Coordinates of C-alpha atoms in Angstrom, one line a residue:
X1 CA 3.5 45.5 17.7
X2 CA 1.6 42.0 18.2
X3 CA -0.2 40.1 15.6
X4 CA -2.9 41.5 16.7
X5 CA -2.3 45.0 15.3
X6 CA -3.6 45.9 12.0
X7 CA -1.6 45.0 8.9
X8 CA -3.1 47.2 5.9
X9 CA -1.9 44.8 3.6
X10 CA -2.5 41.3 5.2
X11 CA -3.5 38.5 2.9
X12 CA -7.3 39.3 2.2
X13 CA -9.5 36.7 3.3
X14 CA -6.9 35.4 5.7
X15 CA -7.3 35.3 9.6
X16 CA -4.5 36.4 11.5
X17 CA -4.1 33.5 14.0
X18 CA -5.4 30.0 12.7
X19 CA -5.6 26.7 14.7
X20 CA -2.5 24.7 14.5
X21 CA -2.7 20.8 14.0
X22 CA -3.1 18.8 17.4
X23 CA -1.6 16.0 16.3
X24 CA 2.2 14.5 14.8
X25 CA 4.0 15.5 11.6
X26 CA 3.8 11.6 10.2
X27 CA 0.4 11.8 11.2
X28 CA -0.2 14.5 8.1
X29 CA 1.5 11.7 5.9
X30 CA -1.1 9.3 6.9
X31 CA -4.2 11.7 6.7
X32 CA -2.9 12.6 3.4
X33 CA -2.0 9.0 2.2
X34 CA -6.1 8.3 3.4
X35 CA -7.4 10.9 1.8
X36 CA -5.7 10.0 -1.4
X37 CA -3.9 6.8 -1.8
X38 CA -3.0 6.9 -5.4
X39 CA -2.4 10.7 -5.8
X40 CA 1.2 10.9 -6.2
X41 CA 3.5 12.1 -3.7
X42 CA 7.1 12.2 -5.0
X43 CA 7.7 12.9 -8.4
X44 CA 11.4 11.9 -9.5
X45 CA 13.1 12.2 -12.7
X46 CA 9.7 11.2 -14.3
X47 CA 8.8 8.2 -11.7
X48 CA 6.0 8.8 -9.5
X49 CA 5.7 7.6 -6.0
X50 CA 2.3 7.4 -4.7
X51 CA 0.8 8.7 -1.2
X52 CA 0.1 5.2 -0.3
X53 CA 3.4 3.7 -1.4
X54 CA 5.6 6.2 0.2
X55 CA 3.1 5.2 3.8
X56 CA 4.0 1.5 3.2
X57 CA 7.9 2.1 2.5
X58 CA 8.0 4.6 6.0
X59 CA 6.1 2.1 8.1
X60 CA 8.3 -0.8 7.0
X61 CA 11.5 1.2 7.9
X62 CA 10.1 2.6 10.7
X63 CA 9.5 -1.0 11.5
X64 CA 13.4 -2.3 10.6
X65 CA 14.6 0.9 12.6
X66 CA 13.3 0.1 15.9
X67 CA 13.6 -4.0 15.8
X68 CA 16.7 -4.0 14.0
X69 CA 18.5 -0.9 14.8
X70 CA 16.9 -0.3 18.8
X71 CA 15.6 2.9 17.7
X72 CA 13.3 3.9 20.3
X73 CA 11.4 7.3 21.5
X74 CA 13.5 10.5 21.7
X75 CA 16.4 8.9 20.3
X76 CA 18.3 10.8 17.3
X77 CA 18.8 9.3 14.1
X78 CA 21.0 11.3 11.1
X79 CA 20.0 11.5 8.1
X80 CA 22.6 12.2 5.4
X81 CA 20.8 12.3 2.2
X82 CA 20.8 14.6 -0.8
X83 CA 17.1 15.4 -2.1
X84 CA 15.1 11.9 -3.1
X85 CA 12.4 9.9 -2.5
X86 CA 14.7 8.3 0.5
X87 CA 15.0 11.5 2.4
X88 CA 10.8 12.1 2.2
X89 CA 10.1 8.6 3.2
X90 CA 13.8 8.7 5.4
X91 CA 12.1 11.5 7.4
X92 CA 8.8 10.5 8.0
X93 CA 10.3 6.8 9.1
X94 CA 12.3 8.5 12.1
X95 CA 9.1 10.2 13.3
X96 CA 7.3 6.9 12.7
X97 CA 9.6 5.7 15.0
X98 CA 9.3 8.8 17.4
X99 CA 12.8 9.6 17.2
X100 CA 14.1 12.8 16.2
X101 CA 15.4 13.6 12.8
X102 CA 18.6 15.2 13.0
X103 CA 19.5 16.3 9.2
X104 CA 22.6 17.0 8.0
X105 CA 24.3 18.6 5.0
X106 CA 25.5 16.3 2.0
X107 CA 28.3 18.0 1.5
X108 CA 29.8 17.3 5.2
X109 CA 32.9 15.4 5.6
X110 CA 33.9 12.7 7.9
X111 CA 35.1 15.2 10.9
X112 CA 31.6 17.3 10.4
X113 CA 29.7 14.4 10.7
X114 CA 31.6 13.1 13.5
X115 CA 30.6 16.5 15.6
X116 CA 27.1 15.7 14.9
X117 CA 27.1 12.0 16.2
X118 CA 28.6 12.8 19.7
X119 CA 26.8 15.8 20.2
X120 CA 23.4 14.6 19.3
X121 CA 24.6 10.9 20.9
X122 CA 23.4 9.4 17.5
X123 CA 23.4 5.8 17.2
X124 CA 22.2 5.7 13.7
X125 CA 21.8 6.5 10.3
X126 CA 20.3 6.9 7.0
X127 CA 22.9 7.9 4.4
X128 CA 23.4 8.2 0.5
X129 CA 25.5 5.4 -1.2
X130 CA 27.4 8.8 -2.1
X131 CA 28.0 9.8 1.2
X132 CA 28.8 5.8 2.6
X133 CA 32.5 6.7 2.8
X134 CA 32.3 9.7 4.9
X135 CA 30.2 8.0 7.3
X136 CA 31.5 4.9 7.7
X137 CA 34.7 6.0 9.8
X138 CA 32.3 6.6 12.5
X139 CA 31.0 2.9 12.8
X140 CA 31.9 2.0 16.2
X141 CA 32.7 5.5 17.1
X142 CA 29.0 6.3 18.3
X143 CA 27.7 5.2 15.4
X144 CA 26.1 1.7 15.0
X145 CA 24.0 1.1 12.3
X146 CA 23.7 2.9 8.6
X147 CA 20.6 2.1 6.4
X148 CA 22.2 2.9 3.2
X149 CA 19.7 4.5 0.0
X150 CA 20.8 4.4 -3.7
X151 CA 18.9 7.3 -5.6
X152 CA 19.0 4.9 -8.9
X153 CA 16.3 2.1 -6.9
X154 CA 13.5 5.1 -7.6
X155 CA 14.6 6.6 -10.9
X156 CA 12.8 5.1 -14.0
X157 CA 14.5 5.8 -17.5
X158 CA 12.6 9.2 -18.2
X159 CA 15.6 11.1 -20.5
X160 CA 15.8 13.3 -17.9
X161 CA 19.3 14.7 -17.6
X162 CA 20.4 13.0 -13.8
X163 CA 23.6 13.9 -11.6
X164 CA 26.4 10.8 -11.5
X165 CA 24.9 10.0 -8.0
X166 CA 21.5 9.6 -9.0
X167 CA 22.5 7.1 -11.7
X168 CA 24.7 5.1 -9.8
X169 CA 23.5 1.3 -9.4
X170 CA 23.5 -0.3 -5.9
X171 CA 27.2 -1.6 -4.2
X172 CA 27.6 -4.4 -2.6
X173 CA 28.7 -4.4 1.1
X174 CA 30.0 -6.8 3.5
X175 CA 29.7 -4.9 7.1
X176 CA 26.6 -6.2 8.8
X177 CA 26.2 -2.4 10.7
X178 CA 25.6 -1.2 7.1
X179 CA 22.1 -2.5 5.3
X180 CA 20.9 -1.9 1.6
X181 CA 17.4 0.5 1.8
X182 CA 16.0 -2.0 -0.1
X183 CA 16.3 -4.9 2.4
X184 CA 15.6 -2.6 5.4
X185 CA 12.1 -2.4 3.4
X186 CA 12.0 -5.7 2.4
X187 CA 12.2 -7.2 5.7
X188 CA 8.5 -5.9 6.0
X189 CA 8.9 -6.0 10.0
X190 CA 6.0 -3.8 11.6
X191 CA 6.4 -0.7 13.1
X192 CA 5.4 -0.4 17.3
X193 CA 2.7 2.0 18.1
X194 CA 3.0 5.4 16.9
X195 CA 2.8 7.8 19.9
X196 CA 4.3 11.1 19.6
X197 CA 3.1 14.1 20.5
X198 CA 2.4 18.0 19.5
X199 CA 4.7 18.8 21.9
X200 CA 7.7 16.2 22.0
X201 CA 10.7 16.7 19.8
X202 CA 10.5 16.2 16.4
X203 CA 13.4 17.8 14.3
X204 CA 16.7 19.3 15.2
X205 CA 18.6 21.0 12.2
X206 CA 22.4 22.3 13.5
X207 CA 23.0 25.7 12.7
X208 CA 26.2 27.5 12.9
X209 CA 25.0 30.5 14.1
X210 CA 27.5 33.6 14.4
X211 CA 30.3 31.4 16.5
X212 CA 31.7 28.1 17.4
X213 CA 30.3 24.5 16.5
X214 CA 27.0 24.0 15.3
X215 CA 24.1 23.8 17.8
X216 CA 21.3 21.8 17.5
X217 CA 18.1 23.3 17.1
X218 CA 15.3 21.6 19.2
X219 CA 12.4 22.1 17.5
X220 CA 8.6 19.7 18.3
X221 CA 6.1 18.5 16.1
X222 CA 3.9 21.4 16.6
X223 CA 7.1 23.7 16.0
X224 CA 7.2 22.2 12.8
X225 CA 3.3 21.9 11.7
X226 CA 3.0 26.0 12.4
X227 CA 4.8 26.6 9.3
X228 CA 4.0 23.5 7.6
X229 CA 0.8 24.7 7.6
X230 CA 1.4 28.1 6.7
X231 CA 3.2 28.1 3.4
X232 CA 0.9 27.1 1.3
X233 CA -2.0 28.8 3.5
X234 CA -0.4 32.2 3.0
X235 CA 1.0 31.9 -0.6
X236 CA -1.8 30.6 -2.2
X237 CA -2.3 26.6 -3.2
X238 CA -5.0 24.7 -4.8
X239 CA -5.7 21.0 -3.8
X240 CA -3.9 20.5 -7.4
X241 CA -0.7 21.7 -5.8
X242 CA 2.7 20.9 -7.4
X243 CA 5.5 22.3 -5.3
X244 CA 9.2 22.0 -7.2
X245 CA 11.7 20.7 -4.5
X246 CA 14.6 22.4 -5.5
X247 CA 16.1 23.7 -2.7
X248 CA 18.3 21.3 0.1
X249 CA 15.4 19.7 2.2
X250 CA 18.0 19.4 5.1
X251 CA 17.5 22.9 5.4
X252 CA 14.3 24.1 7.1
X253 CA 13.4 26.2 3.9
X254 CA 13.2 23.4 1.6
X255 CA 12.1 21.1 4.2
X256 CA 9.2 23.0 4.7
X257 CA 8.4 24.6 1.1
X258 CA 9.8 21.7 -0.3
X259 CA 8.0 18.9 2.0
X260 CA 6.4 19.0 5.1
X261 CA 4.3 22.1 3.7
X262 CA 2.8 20.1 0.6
X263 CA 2.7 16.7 2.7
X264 CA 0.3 18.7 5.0
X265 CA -1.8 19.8 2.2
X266 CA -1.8 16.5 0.2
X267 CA -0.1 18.2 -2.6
X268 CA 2.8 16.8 -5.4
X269 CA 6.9 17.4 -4.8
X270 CA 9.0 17.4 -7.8
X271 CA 12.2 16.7 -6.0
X272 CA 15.4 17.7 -7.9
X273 CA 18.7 15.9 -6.3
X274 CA 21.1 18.7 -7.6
X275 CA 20.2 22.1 -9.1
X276 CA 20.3 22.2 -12.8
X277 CA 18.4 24.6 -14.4
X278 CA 17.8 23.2 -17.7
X279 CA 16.5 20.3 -15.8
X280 CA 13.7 22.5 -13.9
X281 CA 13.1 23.7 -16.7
X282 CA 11.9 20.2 -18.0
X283 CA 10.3 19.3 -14.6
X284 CA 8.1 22.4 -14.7
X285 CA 6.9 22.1 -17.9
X286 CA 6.1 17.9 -17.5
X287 CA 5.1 17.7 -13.9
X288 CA 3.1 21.2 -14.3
X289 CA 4.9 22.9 -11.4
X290 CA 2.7 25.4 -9.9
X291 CA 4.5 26.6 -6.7
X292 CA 8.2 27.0 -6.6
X293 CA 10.4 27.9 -3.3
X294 CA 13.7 29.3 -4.8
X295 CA 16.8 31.4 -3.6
X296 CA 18.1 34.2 -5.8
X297 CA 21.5 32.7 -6.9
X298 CA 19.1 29.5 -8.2
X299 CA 16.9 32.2 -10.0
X300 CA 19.9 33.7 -11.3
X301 CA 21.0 30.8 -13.1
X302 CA 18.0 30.0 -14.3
X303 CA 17.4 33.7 -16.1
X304 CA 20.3 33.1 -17.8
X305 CA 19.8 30.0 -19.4
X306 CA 19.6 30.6 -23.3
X307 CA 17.2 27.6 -23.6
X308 CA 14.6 29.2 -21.5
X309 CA 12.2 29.7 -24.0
X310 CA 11.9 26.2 -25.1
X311 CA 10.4 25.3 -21.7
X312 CA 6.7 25.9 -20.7
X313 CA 7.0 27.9 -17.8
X314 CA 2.9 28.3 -18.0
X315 CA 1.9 26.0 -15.3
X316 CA 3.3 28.0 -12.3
X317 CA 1.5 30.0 -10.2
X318 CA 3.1 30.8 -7.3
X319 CA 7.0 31.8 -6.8
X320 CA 8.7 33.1 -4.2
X321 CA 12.0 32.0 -1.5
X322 CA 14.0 33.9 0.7
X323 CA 18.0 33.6 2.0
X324 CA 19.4 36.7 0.4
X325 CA 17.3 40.0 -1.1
X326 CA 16.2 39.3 -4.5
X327 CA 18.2 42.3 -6.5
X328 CA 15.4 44.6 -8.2
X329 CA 16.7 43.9 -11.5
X330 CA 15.9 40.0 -11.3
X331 CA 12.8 40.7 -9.8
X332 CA 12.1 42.5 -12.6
X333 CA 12.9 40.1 -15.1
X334 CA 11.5 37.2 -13.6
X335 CA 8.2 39.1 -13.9
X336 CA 8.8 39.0 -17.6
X337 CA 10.0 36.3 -18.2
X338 CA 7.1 34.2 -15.7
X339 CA 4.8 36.7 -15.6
X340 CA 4.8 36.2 -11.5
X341 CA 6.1 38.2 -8.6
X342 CA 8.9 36.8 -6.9
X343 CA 7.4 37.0 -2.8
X344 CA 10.0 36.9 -0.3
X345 CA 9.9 35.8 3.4
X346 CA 12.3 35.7 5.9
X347 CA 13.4 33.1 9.0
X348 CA 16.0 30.8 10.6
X349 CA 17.0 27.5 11.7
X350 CA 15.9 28.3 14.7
X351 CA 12.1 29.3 13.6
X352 CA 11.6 26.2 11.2
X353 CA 11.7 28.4 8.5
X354 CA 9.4 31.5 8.2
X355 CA 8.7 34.2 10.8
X356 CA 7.5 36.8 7.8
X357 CA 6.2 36.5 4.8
X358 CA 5.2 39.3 1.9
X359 CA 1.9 39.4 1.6
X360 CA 1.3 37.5 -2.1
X361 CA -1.3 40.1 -3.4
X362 CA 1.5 43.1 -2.5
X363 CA 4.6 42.3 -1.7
X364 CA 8.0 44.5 -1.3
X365 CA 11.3 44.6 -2.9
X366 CA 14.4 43.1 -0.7
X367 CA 11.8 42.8 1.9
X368 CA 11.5 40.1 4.4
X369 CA 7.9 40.5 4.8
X370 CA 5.2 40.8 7.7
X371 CA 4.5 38.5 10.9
X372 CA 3.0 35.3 9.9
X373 CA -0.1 33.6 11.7
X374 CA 0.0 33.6 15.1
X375 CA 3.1 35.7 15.1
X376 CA 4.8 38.8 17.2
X377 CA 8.1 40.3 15.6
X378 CA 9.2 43.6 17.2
X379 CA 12.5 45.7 17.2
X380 CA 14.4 46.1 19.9
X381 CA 17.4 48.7 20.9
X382 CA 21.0 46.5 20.8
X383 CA 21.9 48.0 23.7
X384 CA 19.3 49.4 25.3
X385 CA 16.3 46.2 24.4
X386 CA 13.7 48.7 24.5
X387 CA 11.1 48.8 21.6
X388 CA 11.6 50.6 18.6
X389 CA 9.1 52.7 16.3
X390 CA 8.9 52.2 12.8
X391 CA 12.2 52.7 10.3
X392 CA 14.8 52.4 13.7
X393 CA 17.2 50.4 12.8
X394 CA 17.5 47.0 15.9
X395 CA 17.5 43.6 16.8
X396 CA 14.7 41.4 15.5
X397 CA 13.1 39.5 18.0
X398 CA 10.2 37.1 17.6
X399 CA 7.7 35.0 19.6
X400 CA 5.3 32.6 17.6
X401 CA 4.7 29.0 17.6
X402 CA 7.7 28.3 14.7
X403 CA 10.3 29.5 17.8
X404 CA 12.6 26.2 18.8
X405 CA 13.0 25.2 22.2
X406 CA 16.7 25.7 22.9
X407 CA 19.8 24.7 21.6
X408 CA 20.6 21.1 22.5
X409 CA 23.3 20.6 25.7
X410 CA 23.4 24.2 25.6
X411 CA 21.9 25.8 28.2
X412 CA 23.7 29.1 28.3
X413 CA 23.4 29.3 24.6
X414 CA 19.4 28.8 25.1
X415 CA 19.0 31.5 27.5
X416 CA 21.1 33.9 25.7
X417 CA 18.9 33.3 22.9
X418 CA 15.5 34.6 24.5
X419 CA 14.5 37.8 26.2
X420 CA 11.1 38.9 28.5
X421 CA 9.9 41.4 26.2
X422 CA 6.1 43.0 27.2
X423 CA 5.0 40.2 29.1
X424 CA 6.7 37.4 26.5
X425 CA 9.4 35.0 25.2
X426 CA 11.0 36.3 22.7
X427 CA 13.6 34.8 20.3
X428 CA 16.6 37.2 19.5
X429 CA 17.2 36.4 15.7
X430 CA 20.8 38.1 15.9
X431 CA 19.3 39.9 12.6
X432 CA 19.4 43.9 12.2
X433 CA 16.1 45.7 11.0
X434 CA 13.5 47.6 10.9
X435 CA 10.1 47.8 10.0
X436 CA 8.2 50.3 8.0
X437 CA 4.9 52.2 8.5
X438 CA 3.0 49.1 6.8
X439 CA 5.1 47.0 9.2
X440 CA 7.0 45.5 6.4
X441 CA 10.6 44.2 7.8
X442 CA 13.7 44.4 6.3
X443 CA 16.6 43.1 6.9
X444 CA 20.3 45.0 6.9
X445 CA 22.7 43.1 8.8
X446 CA 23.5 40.3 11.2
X447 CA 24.8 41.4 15.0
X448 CA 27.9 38.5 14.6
X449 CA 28.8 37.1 11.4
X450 CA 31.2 34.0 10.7
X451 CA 32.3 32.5 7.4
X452 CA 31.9 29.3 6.4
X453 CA 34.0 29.0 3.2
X454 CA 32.5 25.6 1.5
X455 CA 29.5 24.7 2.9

């Protein structure tokens, strides 16, 4: 099955391959910032951070990265932020830089962190004030220099209800290897040329996988702009776009949904630093949400808030996420409650997010959806890696633009990773499915699984 083949249900008025952006992630940022200087980028708690702002605030740390910190071309740089203004502009600095943004989960500790800096040989970082003290052990173990954001220098008093972290005010520090975000910016230095490619690295999330340490996930600008510019292509956005960044944007889901995808279009993130549902609730109804990226458990505990009614849910327009099957029940009453269906996709670290997608106008229960743009996804025998028919139960395996390029320092786990398949590359997702006679996926099982109790 290629995406070439018929797909009764495909998005009407959508072609099935479109032309992917020639050209950086940052440079989207800067198109967009262009296009519409004053149109506001990050909304936060109730301040607004414009196009052109957020520009001037990633060029000047692009700037303080490289002279200051050495940052040069291909180098890695962590960033170990919770959801904020910092991590938008954080992220779009690195590439500014033409390093490669290596994000990493909030919630890791000291020893997580330390696997990450000496197996992605990272010499900096951009961290939370929250997270200072679990970083800070690894100064002069690798590390060298941490550029240090506090959530509360972009928060303006908007009697919205904030997280501790949010609210904290900035800390003095005396190690000159640690610098304030705001004298980073302030030190206005200017940023060398800007020459990265389509093709050179861009991003490389770790993922677990089924065993062992996590593996980095190469992944190059043009990786990343497939599905950037597919999210809100394929669900549906106006140029009045206002996604709801709910969802943790060091994970390539909300880093997509929640960012890249609405940077590309020139479109308005509500970023939440912490889930709380009577506060999206509030955002929604004053920012006028209109597309919202969500995983069940969030929708879950947002159903059963008994102040849901006071909140004017009216505004959005497009909902849908992915991560676990959306139980029919919820589906159900989401579509009552918001009046909207909830559209599920499916993907992985290692295919910047989504490989399928239900089509918006019909989409399927507990269904992972069909091939994207540009996409291939067959089924394969376990054992015998020949091609299945429809409702045979296999390996999902997928070629497309989204697929990484290997794990990092990991060649055997790379070319376990990949198969020849009729005349291609294929990715082997380690997922069990099938698809039906629509060629609708679903998902039933994973080929390895490991538990990761806390994170």
């Amino acid at each position: 099955m290629t995406f070439s083949r018929h797909f009764p249900h495909w998005p009407p008025g959508l072609p099935h391959t479109v032309a992917i952006p020639d050209r950086s992630v940052y440079a989207n940022l800067v198109a967009s910032a262009q296009a519409g200087p004053d149109k506001t980028l990050v909304y936060y708690y109730g301040r607004r951070v414009s196009y052109g702002e957020a520009l001037r605030e990633v060029d000047a740390l692009a700037g303080y990265l490289q002279q200051r910190c050495g940052v040069k071309k291909g180098d890695r740089v962590l960033l170990y932020l919770q959801n904020s203004p910092q991590f938008v502009i954080g992220y779009y600095a690195i590439l500014r830089t033409d390093a490669v943004v290596v994000p990493v989960n909030p919630m890791n500790l000291t020893e997580e962190l330390r696997h990450y800096v000496e197996d992605a040989e990272a010499r900096v970082a951009i961290a939370g004030q929250d997270r200072l003290r679990e970083i800070a052990p690894l100064l002069g173990q690798g590390l060298e220099h941490v550029v240090v954001a506090t959530y509360s220098d972009f928060v303006a008093g908007s009697g919205f209800p904030l997280p501790d972290f949010v609210r904290a005010p900035r800390e003095a520090t005396s190690d000159a290897r640690i610098v304030a975000w705001r004298a980073a910016v302030a030190a206005s230095l200017e940023a060398g040329p800007h020459a990265a490619g389509p093709g050179d690295l861009a991003v490389m999330p770790y993922t677990s996988g089924t065993t062992g340490k996590p593996k980095g996930c190469m992944h190059t600008h043009r990786n990343i702009q497939s599905t950037a510019m597919a999210y809100l292509l394929w669900r549906g956005a106006s140029d009045g776009a206002v996604a709801l960044s709910a969802l943790p944007m060091f994970h390539v889901t909300g880093m997509q949904a929640g960012m890249n995808g609405p940077i590309y279009k020139g479109a308005t993130i509500v970023v939440m630093s912490r889930w709380d549902r009577d506060c999206a609730g509030l955002l929604i109804e004053r920012a006028k949400v209109t597309n919202w990226s969500a995983i069940t458990t969030m929708l879950v505990d947002f159903l059963s808030n008994p102040n849901l009614g006071k909140y004017d849910l009216s505004s959005l327009t497009v909902l849908g996420g992915g991560g676990a099957a959306m139980p029919e029940a919820i589906a159900a009453k989401l579509e009552q409650v918001i009046g909207l269906p909830y559209v599920e996709g499916y993907g992985l670290s290692e295919t910047m997010a989504p490989s399928h997608i239900n089509p918006p106008q019909r989409p399927k229960k507990q269904c992972g959806g069909i091939p994207i743009f540009n996409t291939d996804a067959r089924v394969i025998g376990v054992e015998t890696l020949q091609a299945l028919g429809p409702n045979e139960v296999g390996e999902i395996i997928i070629h497309g633009p989204q697929v990484f390029q290997g794990y990092w320092r990991q060649p055997q786990a790379t070319a376990e990773a990949f198969l020849e398949h009729d005349g291609k590359r294929f990715f082997r997702s380690g997922d069990l499915g099938y698809y039906d006679e629509e060629g609708y996926f679903f998902i039933t099982d994973r080929l390895k699984r490991m538990i990761n109790a806390a994170g």
